[in-house]
PDB file of C-alpha atoms in Angstrom:
ATOM      1  CA  UNK A 940       0.309  -0.376  -0.116  1.00 60.00           C
ATOM      2  CA  UNK A 941       2.832   2.494   0.635  1.00 62.00           C
ATOM      3  CA  UNK A 942       4.263   1.588  -2.392  1.00 62.00           C
ATOM      4  CA  UNK A 943       1.519   3.178  -3.926  1.00 70.00           C
ATOM      5  CA  UNK A 944       1.407   6.487  -2.430  1.00 75.00           C
ATOM      6  CA  UNK A 945      -1.601   4.730   0.120  1.00 81.00           C
ATOM      7  CA  UNK A 946      -0.841   5.987   4.111  1.00 85.00           C
ATOM      8  CA  UNK A 947      -0.809   3.757   6.581  1.00 86.00           C
ATOM      9  CA  UNK A 948      -3.672   2.248   9.020  1.00 87.00           C
ATOM     10  CA  UNK A 949      -1.601   3.956  12.024  1.00 90.00           C
ATOM     11  CA  UNK A 950      -2.482   6.942   9.538  1.00 92.00           C
ATOM     12  CA  UNK A 951      -6.281   6.323   8.720  1.00 92.00           C
ATOM     13  CA  UNK A 952      -7.289   5.572  11.450  1.00 94.00           C
ATOM     14  CA  UNK A 953      -5.501   8.904  13.178  1.00 94.00           C
ATOM     15  CA  UNK A 954      -7.201  10.470  11.261  1.00 94.00           C
ATOM     16  CA  UNK A 955     -10.853   9.120  11.498  1.00 95.00           C
ATOM     17  CA  UNK A 956     -10.610   9.490  14.863  1.00 95.00           C
ATOM     18  CA  UNK A 957      -9.708  13.051  14.536  1.00 95.00           C
ATOM     19  CA  UNK A 958     -13.068  13.390  12.732  1.00 95.00           C
ATOM     20  CA  UNK A 959     -15.310  12.166  14.785  1.00 95.00           C
ATOM     21  CA  UNK A 960     -13.337  14.370  16.992  1.00 96.00           C
ATOM     22  CA  UNK A 961     -14.879  17.233  15.165  1.00 95.00           C
ATOM     23  CA  UNK A 962     -18.203  15.537  15.235  1.00 96.00           C
ATOM     24  CA  UNK A 963     -18.855  15.364  18.086  1.00 96.00           C
ATOM     25  CA  UNK A 964     -18.157  18.319  19.868  1.00 96.00           C
ATOM     26  CA  UNK A 965     -19.695  20.044  17.295  1.00 95.00           C
ATOM     27  CA  UNK A 966     -22.467  18.014  17.486  1.00 96.00           C
ATOM     28  CA  UNK A 967     -22.525  18.896  21.968  1.00 96.00           C
ATOM     29  CA  UNK A 968     -21.940  22.585  20.822  1.00 96.00           C
ATOM     30  CA  UNK A 969     -24.914  23.022  18.707  1.00 95.00           C
ATOM     31  CA  UNK A 970     -26.555  20.570  21.291  1.00 95.00           C
ATOM     32  CA  UNK A 971     -26.008  22.714  24.269  1.00 95.00           C
ATOM     33  CA  UNK A 972     -26.350  26.270  22.025  1.00 95.00           C
ATOM     34  CA  UNK A 973     -30.032  24.883  21.232  1.00 93.00           C
ATOM     35  CA  UNK A 974     -31.453  23.810  24.846  1.00 93.00           C
ATOM     36  CA  UNK A 975     -30.258  27.726  25.601  1.00 93.00           C
ATOM     37  CA  UNK A 976     -31.987  28.594  23.200  1.00 92.00           C
ATOM     38  CA  UNK A 977     -34.789  31.978  23.842  1.00 92.00           C
ATOM     39  CA  UNK A 978     -37.249  30.792  21.482  1.00 93.00           C
ATOM     40  CA  UNK A 979     -37.473  28.037  18.846  1.00 92.00           C
ATOM     41  CA  UNK A 980     -36.809  30.316  16.275  1.00 93.00           C
ATOM     42  CA  UNK A 981     -33.425  30.478  18.052  1.00 94.00           C
ATOM     43  CA  UNK A 982     -33.238  27.250  18.085  1.00 94.00           C
ATOM     44  CA  UNK A 983     -33.973  26.055  14.735  1.00 94.00           C
ATOM     45  CA  UNK A 984     -31.925  28.678  13.786  1.00 95.00           C
ATOM     46  CA  UNK A 985     -29.186  26.705  15.979  1.00 95.00           C
ATOM     47  CA  UNK A 986     -29.134  23.749  13.917  1.00 95.00           C
ATOM     48  CA  UNK A 987     -29.501  25.110  10.914  1.00 95.00           C
ATOM     49  CA  UNK A 988     -25.674  26.271  11.444  1.00 96.00           C
ATOM     50  CA  UNK A 989     -24.808  23.818  13.467  1.00 96.00           C
ATOM     51  CA  UNK A 990     -25.692  21.031  10.678  1.00 96.00           C
ATOM     52  CA  UNK A 991     -24.390  22.452   7.909  1.00 96.00           C
ATOM     53  CA  UNK A 992     -21.070  22.603  10.059  1.00 96.00           C
ATOM     54  CA  UNK A 993     -20.838  19.272  10.432  1.00 96.00           C
ATOM     55  CA  UNK A 994     -21.437  19.455   6.373  1.00 95.00           C
ATOM     56  CA  UNK A 995     -18.511  22.041   5.927  1.00 95.00           C
ATOM     57  CA  UNK A 996     -16.219  18.890   8.079  1.00 94.00           C
ATOM     58  CA  UNK A 997     -17.921  15.753   6.305  1.00 94.00           C
ATOM     59  CA  UNK A 998     -17.475  17.013   2.912  1.00 93.00           C
ATOM     60  CA  UNK A 999     -12.909  18.125   3.232  1.00 91.00           C
ATOM     61  CA  UNK A1000     -12.228  14.833   6.078  1.00 89.00           C
ATOM     62  CA  UNK A1001     -14.301  12.403   5.548  1.00 89.00           C
ATOM     63  CA  UNK A1002     -12.352  10.879   2.620  1.00 91.00           C
ATOM     64  CA  UNK A1003     -10.357   9.050   5.517  1.00 92.00           C
ATOM     65  CA  UNK A1004     -13.233   7.578   6.336  1.00 93.00           C
ATOM     66  CA  UNK A1005     -14.065   5.719   2.152  1.00 92.00           C
ATOM     67  CA  UNK A1006      -9.934   5.426   2.609  1.00 90.00           C
ATOM     68  CA  UNK A1007     -10.709   2.693   6.517  1.00 92.00           C
ATOM     69  CA  UNK A1008     -13.621   1.353   3.820  1.00 91.00           C
ATOM     70  CA  UNK A1009     -10.804   0.691   1.025  1.00 89.00           C
ATOM     71  CA  UNK A1010      -8.194  -1.644   3.534  1.00 88.00           C
ATOM     72  CA  UNK A1011     -11.324  -3.475   5.241  1.00 87.00           C
ATOM     73  CA  UNK A1012     -12.412  -4.301   1.774  1.00 85.00           C
ATOM     74  CA  UNK A1013      -8.661  -5.416   1.356  1.00 79.00           C
ATOM     75  CA  UNK A1014      -7.971  -6.832   4.511  1.00 76.00           C
ATOM     76  CA  UNK A1015     -11.399  -9.843   3.246  1.00 75.00           C
ATOM     77  CA  UNK A1016      -9.395 -10.861   0.945  1.00 70.00           C
ATOM     78  CA  UNK A1017      -6.044 -11.437   2.489  1.00 67.00           C
ATOM     79  CA  UNK A1018      -6.314 -15.434   3.210  1.00 65.00           C
ATOM     80  CA  UNK A1019      -7.245 -16.492   6.982  1.00 72.00           C
ATOM     81  CA  UNK A1020      -5.131 -19.249   8.341  1.00 74.00           C
ATOM     82  CA  UNK A1021      -7.077 -21.852  10.521  1.00 77.00           C
ATOM     83  CA  UNK A1022      -2.879 -22.025  13.810  1.00 72.00           C
ATOM     84  CA  UNK A1023      -4.737 -24.917  14.621  1.00 75.00           C
ATOM     85  CA  UNK A1024      -4.906 -26.727  11.202  1.00 81.00           C
ATOM     86  CA  UNK A1025      -1.390 -28.291   9.179  1.00 83.00           C
ATOM     87  CA  UNK A1026       0.034 -25.532   6.167  1.00 87.00           C
ATOM     88  CA  UNK A1027       0.693 -26.456   3.390  1.00 89.00           C
ATOM     89  CA  UNK A1028       2.632 -23.879   0.805  1.00 91.00           C
ATOM     90  CA  UNK A1029       3.777 -24.249  -2.454  1.00 93.00           C
ATOM     91  CA  UNK A1030       6.724 -21.922  -2.781  1.00 94.00           C
ATOM     92  CA  UNK A1031       8.530 -22.468  -6.921  1.00 94.00           C
ATOM     93  CA  UNK A1032       9.801 -20.366  -9.700  1.00 94.00           C
ATOM     94  CA  UNK A1033       6.880 -17.852 -11.646  1.00 92.00           C
ATOM     95  CA  UNK A1034       5.021 -20.577 -14.000  1.00 91.00           C
ATOM     96  CA  UNK A1035       5.838 -23.508 -12.940  1.00 93.00           C
ATOM     97  CA  UNK A1036       2.308 -24.647 -12.426  1.00 90.00           C
ATOM     98  CA  UNK A1037       1.654 -23.558  -8.138  1.00 90.00           C
ATOM     99  CA  UNK A1038      -1.629 -22.239  -8.850  1.00 86.00           C
ATOM    100  CA  UNK A1039      -2.949 -25.599 -10.552  1.00 89.00           C
ATOM    101  CA  UNK A1040      -1.349 -27.941  -8.624  1.00 89.00           C
ATOM    102  CA  UNK A1041      -2.995 -26.642  -5.454  1.00 86.00           C
ATOM    103  CA  UNK A1042      -6.377 -26.022  -8.191  1.00 85.00           C
ATOM    104  CA  UNK A1043      -6.256 -29.580  -7.782  1.00 87.00           C
ATOM    105  CA  UNK A1044      -5.248 -31.255  -4.647  1.00 85.00           C
ATOM    106  CA  UNK A1045      -7.822 -29.252  -3.146  1.00 79.00           C
ATOM    107  CA  UNK A1046     -11.351 -26.683  -3.070  1.00 66.00           C
ATOM    108  CA  UNK A1047      -8.894 -22.949  -3.325  1.00 53.00           C
ATOM    109  CA  UNK A1048      -9.435 -21.753  -7.447  1.00 50.00           C
ATOM    110  CA  UNK A1049      -6.272 -19.580  -7.537  1.00 42.00           C
ATOM    111  CA  UNK A1050      -5.843 -17.691 -10.961  1.00 42.00           C
ATOM    112  CA  UNK A1051      -3.477 -19.802 -14.215  1.00 39.00           C
ATOM    113  CA  UNK A1052      -2.492 -17.801 -17.052  1.00 39.00           C
ATOM    114  CA  UNK A1053       1.367 -18.078 -17.643  1.00 40.00           C
ATOM    115  CA  UNK A1054       2.679 -14.849 -17.307  1.00 40.00           C
ATOM    116  CA  UNK A1055       5.703 -14.242 -14.343  1.00 43.00           C
ATOM    117  CA  UNK A1056       3.753 -13.266 -10.490  1.00 42.00           C
ATOM    118  CA  UNK A1057      -0.060 -14.700 -11.470  1.00 46.00           C
ATOM    119  CA  UNK A1058      -0.254 -15.048  -8.524  1.00 47.00           C
ATOM    120  CA  UNK A1059       0.429 -11.763  -6.842  1.00 51.00           C
ATOM    121  CA  UNK A1060      -1.070 -12.240  -2.723  1.00 60.00           C
ATOM    122  CA  UNK A1061      -0.978 -16.090  -1.613  1.00 67.00           C
ATOM    123  CA  UNK A1062      -4.370 -17.867  -2.181  1.00 75.00           C
ATOM    124  CA  UNK A1063      -5.678 -20.966   0.036  1.00 77.00           C
ATOM    125  CA  UNK A1064      -7.042 -23.597  -0.624  1.00 80.00           C
ATOM    126  CA  UNK A1065      -8.369 -26.879   1.708  1.00 81.00           C
ATOM    127  CA  UNK A1066      -7.278 -30.454   1.097  1.00 81.00           C
ATOM    128  CA  UNK A1067     -10.991 -32.183   2.115  1.00 77.00           C
ATOM    129  CA  UNK A1068     -11.545 -35.476   3.692  1.00 72.00           C
ATOM    130  CA  UNK A1069     -15.647 -36.459   3.318  1.00 72.00           C
ATOM    131  CA  UNK A1070     -16.428 -37.785   6.477  1.00 71.00           C
ATOM    132  CA  UNK A1071     -14.023 -35.824   8.994  1.00 69.00           C
ATOM    133  CA  UNK A1072     -13.952 -32.291   6.199  1.00 73.00           C
ATOM    134  CA  UNK A1073     -10.473 -30.397   6.383  1.00 77.00           C
ATOM    135  CA  UNK A1074      -7.327 -31.829   6.741  1.00 78.00           C
ATOM    136  CA  UNK A1075      -5.182 -29.446   6.118  1.00 82.00           C
ATOM    137  CA  UNK A1076      -4.774 -25.997   3.793  1.00 85.00           C
ATOM    138  CA  UNK A1077      -2.922 -25.112   1.556  1.00 87.00           C
ATOM    139  CA  UNK A1078      -1.318 -21.744   0.303  1.00 86.00           C
ATOM    140  CA  UNK A1079      -0.739 -21.184  -2.599  1.00 87.00           C
ATOM    141  CA  UNK A1080       2.314 -18.019  -3.296  1.00 89.00           C
ATOM    142  CA  UNK A1081       4.197 -15.909  -5.828  1.00 89.00           C
ATOM    143  CA  UNK A1082       6.957 -16.981  -7.674  1.00 91.00           C
ATOM    144  CA  UNK A1083      10.103 -16.196  -6.562  1.00 93.00           C
ATOM    145  CA  UNK A1084      13.141 -15.561  -9.199  1.00 94.00           C
ATOM    146  CA  UNK A1085      16.399 -16.614  -9.164  1.00 93.00           C
ATOM    147  CA  UNK A1086      18.875 -13.292  -8.188  1.00 93.00           C
ATOM    148  CA  UNK A1087      19.567 -12.045  -4.758  1.00 92.00           C
ATOM    149  CA  UNK A1088      17.299 -12.455  -1.645  1.00 90.00           C
ATOM    150  CA  UNK A1089      18.594  -7.898  -0.894  1.00 91.00           C
ATOM    151  CA  UNK A1090      17.121  -7.270  -5.016  1.00 92.00           C
ATOM    152  CA  UNK A1091      13.291  -8.794  -4.332  1.00 91.00           C
ATOM    153  CA  UNK A1092      10.103  -7.777  -4.681  1.00 89.00           C
ATOM    154  CA  UNK A1093       6.811  -7.351  -2.607  1.00 84.00           C
ATOM    155  CA  UNK A1094       5.638 -10.742  -3.761  1.00 87.00           C
ATOM    156  CA  UNK A1095       9.167 -12.740  -3.274  1.00 91.00           C
ATOM    157  CA  UNK A1096       8.865 -11.305   0.168  1.00 90.00           C
ATOM    158  CA  UNK A1097       5.626 -12.059   1.113  1.00 87.00           C
ATOM    159  CA  UNK A1098       6.356 -15.753  -0.586  1.00 90.00           C
ATOM    160  CA  UNK A1099       9.546 -15.475   2.096  1.00 93.00           C
ATOM    161  CA  UNK A1100       8.165 -14.199   4.929  1.00 89.00           C
ATOM    162  CA  UNK A1101       5.544 -16.926   4.354  1.00 87.00           C
ATOM    163  CA  UNK A1102       7.987 -20.307   4.261  1.00 90.00           C
ATOM    164  CA  UNK A1103       9.232 -18.574   7.875  1.00 89.00           C
ATOM    165  CA  UNK A1104       6.569 -17.074   9.234  1.00 86.00           C
ATOM    166  CA  UNK A1105       4.381 -20.180   9.152  1.00 84.00           C
ATOM    167  CA  UNK A1106       5.185 -23.236  10.820  1.00 81.00           C
ATOM    168  CA  UNK A1107       3.847 -25.374   7.207  1.00 85.00           C
ATOM    169  CA  UNK A1108       5.315 -27.925   4.914  1.00 90.00           C
ATOM    170  CA  UNK A1109       6.569 -27.142   2.172  1.00 94.00           C
ATOM    171  CA  UNK A1110       6.648 -28.299  -1.977  1.00 95.00           C
ATOM    172  CA  UNK A1111       8.515 -26.828  -4.352  1.00 96.00           C
ATOM    173  CA  UNK A1112       7.384 -27.540  -7.523  1.00 96.00           C
ATOM    174  CA  UNK A1113      10.013 -27.597 -10.529  1.00 95.00           C
ATOM    175  CA  UNK A1114       8.600 -27.557 -14.418  1.00 94.00           C
ATOM    176  CA  UNK A1115      11.670 -29.137 -16.748  1.00 93.00           C
ATOM    177  CA  UNK A1116       9.429 -29.262 -20.143  1.00 93.00           C
ATOM    178  CA  UNK A1117       9.836 -25.840 -20.643  1.00 91.00           C
ATOM    179  CA  UNK A1118       7.686 -23.556 -21.099  1.00 91.00           C
ATOM    180  CA  UNK A1119       7.925 -21.755 -17.605  1.00 91.00           C
ATOM    181  CA  UNK A1120       9.822 -19.187 -19.513  1.00 90.00           C
ATOM    182  CA  UNK A1121      12.986 -18.007 -19.726  1.00 91.00           C
ATOM    183  CA  UNK A1122      13.309 -16.682 -15.987  1.00 91.00           C
ATOM    184  CA  UNK A1123      11.803 -20.007 -14.739  1.00 93.00           C
ATOM    185  CA  UNK A1124      14.013 -21.817 -16.688  1.00 93.00           C
ATOM    186  CA  UNK A1125      15.336 -25.158 -15.333  1.00 93.00           C
ATOM    187  CA  UNK A1126      18.776 -24.254 -14.199  1.00 94.00           C
ATOM    188  CA  UNK A1127      17.490 -20.471 -12.514  1.00 94.00           C
ATOM    189  CA  UNK A1128      14.724 -23.120 -11.055  1.00 94.00           C
ATOM    190  CA  UNK A1129      17.691 -25.763  -9.525  1.00 95.00           C
ATOM    191  CA  UNK A1130      19.454 -21.884  -8.483  1.00 95.00           C
ATOM    192  CA  UNK A1131      16.076 -21.550  -6.363  1.00 96.00           C
ATOM    193  CA  UNK A1132      15.691 -24.418  -5.121  1.00 96.00           C
ATOM    194  CA  UNK A1133      18.721 -24.917  -3.384  1.00 95.00           C
ATOM    195  CA  UNK A1134      18.935 -21.179  -1.742  1.00 95.00           C
ATOM    196  CA  UNK A1135      15.362 -21.877  -0.296  1.00 95.00           C
ATOM    197  CA  UNK A1136      16.770 -25.200   1.108  1.00 94.00           C
ATOM    198  CA  UNK A1137      20.254 -23.696   2.655  1.00 94.00           C
ATOM    199  CA  UNK A1138      17.551 -20.230   4.065  1.00 94.00           C
ATOM    200  CA  UNK A1139      15.096 -22.398   4.846  1.00 94.00           C
ATOM    201  CA  UNK A1140      17.322 -26.290   6.298  1.00 93.00           C
ATOM    202  CA  UNK A1141      15.290 -27.540   9.174  1.00 91.00           C
ATOM    203  CA  UNK A1142      11.615 -27.274   6.890  1.00 90.00           C
ATOM    204  CA  UNK A1143       9.238 -29.980   6.602  1.00 90.00           C
ATOM    205  CA  UNK A1144      10.187 -29.889   2.932  1.00 94.00           C
ATOM    206  CA  UNK A1145       8.367 -32.464  -0.435  1.00 95.00           C
ATOM    207  CA  UNK A1146       9.825 -31.638  -4.384  1.00 96.00           C
ATOM    208  CA  UNK A1147       6.822 -32.022  -6.601  1.00 96.00           C
ATOM    209  CA  UNK A1148       8.043 -31.622 -10.075  1.00 95.00           C
ATOM    210  CA  UNK A1149       5.344 -30.617 -12.511  1.00 95.00           C
ATOM    211  CA  UNK A1150       3.799 -31.204 -15.872  1.00 94.00           C
ATOM    212  CA  UNK A1151       4.449 -34.566 -16.277  1.00 93.00           C
ATOM    213  CA  UNK A1152       2.323 -34.635 -19.650  1.00 93.00           C
ATOM    214  CA  UNK A1153       4.835 -32.503 -21.651  1.00 91.00           C
ATOM    215  CA  UNK A1154       7.799 -33.299 -22.699  1.00 89.00           C
ATOM    216  CA  UNK A1155      11.300 -33.142 -20.659  1.00 86.00           C
ATOM    217  CA  UNK A1156      13.223 -30.056 -21.866  1.00 87.00           C
ATOM    218  CA  UNK A1157      16.060 -30.981 -23.811  1.00 85.00           C
ATOM    219  CA  UNK A1158      18.381 -27.847 -21.563  1.00 81.00           C
ATOM    220  CA  UNK A1159      16.611 -29.164 -18.513  1.00 82.00           C
ATOM    221  CA  UNK A1160      19.290 -32.513 -19.353  1.00 79.00           C
ATOM    222  CA  UNK A1161      21.673 -31.662 -16.514  1.00 82.00           C
ATOM    223  CA  UNK A1162      19.169 -31.400 -13.762  1.00 88.00           C
ATOM    224  CA  UNK A1163      19.200 -34.089 -10.824  1.00 89.00           C
ATOM    225  CA  UNK A1164      15.034 -34.030  -9.592  1.00 90.00           C
ATOM    226  CA  UNK A1165      15.469 -34.604  -6.049  1.00 89.00           C
ATOM    227  CA  UNK A1166      15.032 -37.748  -4.166  1.00 92.00           C
ATOM    228  CA  UNK A1167      11.955 -38.600  -4.064  1.00 93.00           C
ATOM    229  CA  UNK A1168       9.969 -36.122  -6.213  1.00 95.00           C
ATOM    230  CA  UNK A1169       6.667 -36.834  -6.339  1.00 95.00           C
ATOM    231  CA  UNK A1170       5.265 -36.585 -10.499  1.00 96.00           C
ATOM    232  CA  UNK A1171       2.546 -34.544 -11.191  1.00 95.00           C
ATOM    233  CA  UNK A1172       0.180 -33.989 -13.923  1.00 94.00           C
ATOM    234  CA  UNK A1173      -1.981 -31.560 -13.679  1.00 91.00           C
ATOM    235  CA  UNK A1174      -3.880 -32.036 -16.905  1.00 91.00           C
ATOM    236  CA  UNK A1175      -3.688 -36.174 -16.662  1.00 92.00           C
ATOM    237  CA  UNK A1176      -4.536 -36.657 -12.774  1.00 91.00           C
ATOM    238  CA  UNK A1177      -0.488 -38.430 -12.302  1.00 94.00           C
ATOM    239  CA  UNK A1178       0.829 -38.052  -8.810  1.00 93.00           C
ATOM    240  CA  UNK A1179      -2.474 -36.638  -7.365  1.00 91.00           C
ATOM    241  CA  UNK A1180      -3.320 -39.091  -5.719  1.00 90.00           C
ATOM    242  CA  UNK A1181       0.145 -40.257  -4.204  1.00 93.00           C
ATOM    243  CA  UNK A1182       0.738 -36.461  -3.465  1.00 91.00           C
ATOM    244  CA  UNK A1183      -1.746 -36.268  -0.763  1.00 87.00           C
ATOM    245  CA  UNK A1184      -0.364 -39.249   0.451  1.00 86.00           C
ATOM    246  CA  UNK A1185       2.230 -37.758   1.215  1.00 88.00           C
ATOM    247  CA  UNK A1186       0.728 -34.678   2.193  1.00 86.00           C
ATOM    248  CA  UNK A1187      -1.013 -36.045   4.854  1.00 81.00           C
ATOM    249  CA  UNK A1188       2.310 -37.957   5.905  1.00 82.00           C
ATOM    250  CA  UNK A1189       3.443 -34.464   7.096  1.00 78.00           C
ATOM    251  CA  UNK A1190       1.103 -33.551   8.593  1.00 73.00           C
ATOM    252  CA  UNK A1191       1.751 -35.356  11.915  1.00 58.00           C
ATOM    253  CA  UNK A1192      -0.534 -36.554  14.947  1.00 48.00           C
ATOM    254  CA  UNK A1193      -3.554 -34.776  13.168  1.00 49.00           C
ATOM    255  CA  UNK A1194      -3.115 -36.953  10.422  1.00 52.00           C
ATOM    256  CA  UNK A1195      -2.876 -40.442  13.351  1.00 58.00           C
ATOM    257  CA  UNK A1196      -5.788 -39.104  15.070  1.00 51.00           C
ATOM    258  CA  UNK A1197      -7.682 -38.931  11.606  1.00 50.00           C
ATOM    259  CA  UNK A1198      -6.800 -42.118  10.436  1.00 54.00           C
ATOM    260  CA  UNK A1199      -7.062 -43.987  14.364  1.00 56.00           C
ATOM    261  CA  UNK A1200     -10.695 -42.118  13.554  1.00 52.00           C
ATOM    262  CA  UNK A1201     -11.580 -43.497   9.867  1.00 52.00           C
ATOM    263  CA  UNK A1202     -10.430 -47.258  11.702  1.00 59.00           C
ATOM    264  CA  UNK A1203     -12.622 -47.668  13.400  1.00 56.00           C
ATOM    265  CA  UNK A1204     -15.664 -46.001  12.169  1.00 52.00           C
ATOM    266  CA  UNK A1205     -14.994 -48.590   9.173  1.00 53.00           C
ATOM    267  CA  UNK A1206     -13.189 -51.174  10.693  1.00 54.00           C
ATOM    268  CA  UNK A1207      -9.764 -51.762   8.402  1.00 47.00           C
ATOM    269  CA  UNK A1208      -6.351 -51.420   9.240  1.00 45.00           C
ATOM    270  CA  UNK A1209      -3.719 -50.302   7.080  1.00 47.00           C
ATOM    271  CA  UNK A1210      -6.542 -47.800   5.544  1.00 47.00           C
ATOM    272  CA  UNK A1211      -4.776 -45.845   2.843  1.00 49.00           C
ATOM    273  CA  UNK A1212      -5.908 -42.343   3.309  1.00 49.00           C
ATOM    274  CA  UNK A1213      -9.460 -41.284   1.726  1.00 46.00           C
ATOM    275  CA  UNK A1214      -9.524 -37.839   0.682  1.00 46.00           C
ATOM    276  CA  UNK A1215     -11.438 -35.674  -1.772  1.00 44.00           C
ATOM    277  CA  UNK A1216     -10.674 -32.238  -3.840  1.00 40.00           C
TER     278      UNK A1216
END
């Protein structure tokens, strides 16, 4: 907001408080003067003058109320994370298929398009079990480019903050099809992955190779696929259930409680997770 030249919330609230103060003060003055008026005509004149003063105050200072309303509307668009529910954060370079994977495995419906930084904020969905409802929340973050962290824009900084401050499972998405654009080349994606692993060595981590329905691009032939990576195609659905199972493995005690309840209810042992998007 500040980069757009808009005032911070603290400044907006100060202006609204000042408007409220001036409105209350002028209303009180008018009421007191009206109570002391010599007759009805004098009281009516005091009322008219008071209303005119209030109109002038609001004509010159009511912008603060509109700014506060606009701020509230922006806040409504911010995903609300449930601190008591496991969280999965999808990260990677732009255009590698993160948003499509969120759509594949969860209830989230982020914008999907092939241009840098389609995701300009955090989008969120939930993985649901048909019997027990939401199991975990899935967060789609803006893409990160292979460059110095000091040069990250505010969207890339948002992604870094999500990894750093949300207790989550990190799903790093790699696209080796060559369709993500030159800034998201296989080499650049490898650099970003290495850098994030270095920054967050203790984070729970799942590697995903996306767009596996497409042929691997020749420029990615020298890039080693991380061991244990899940191969996913959002076009064919390949890898969806494997990815869901891997996610459930990382949600800890919540998953164990869920599986125990399912086994008791359905009367099966070693029951695989029954999860629907």
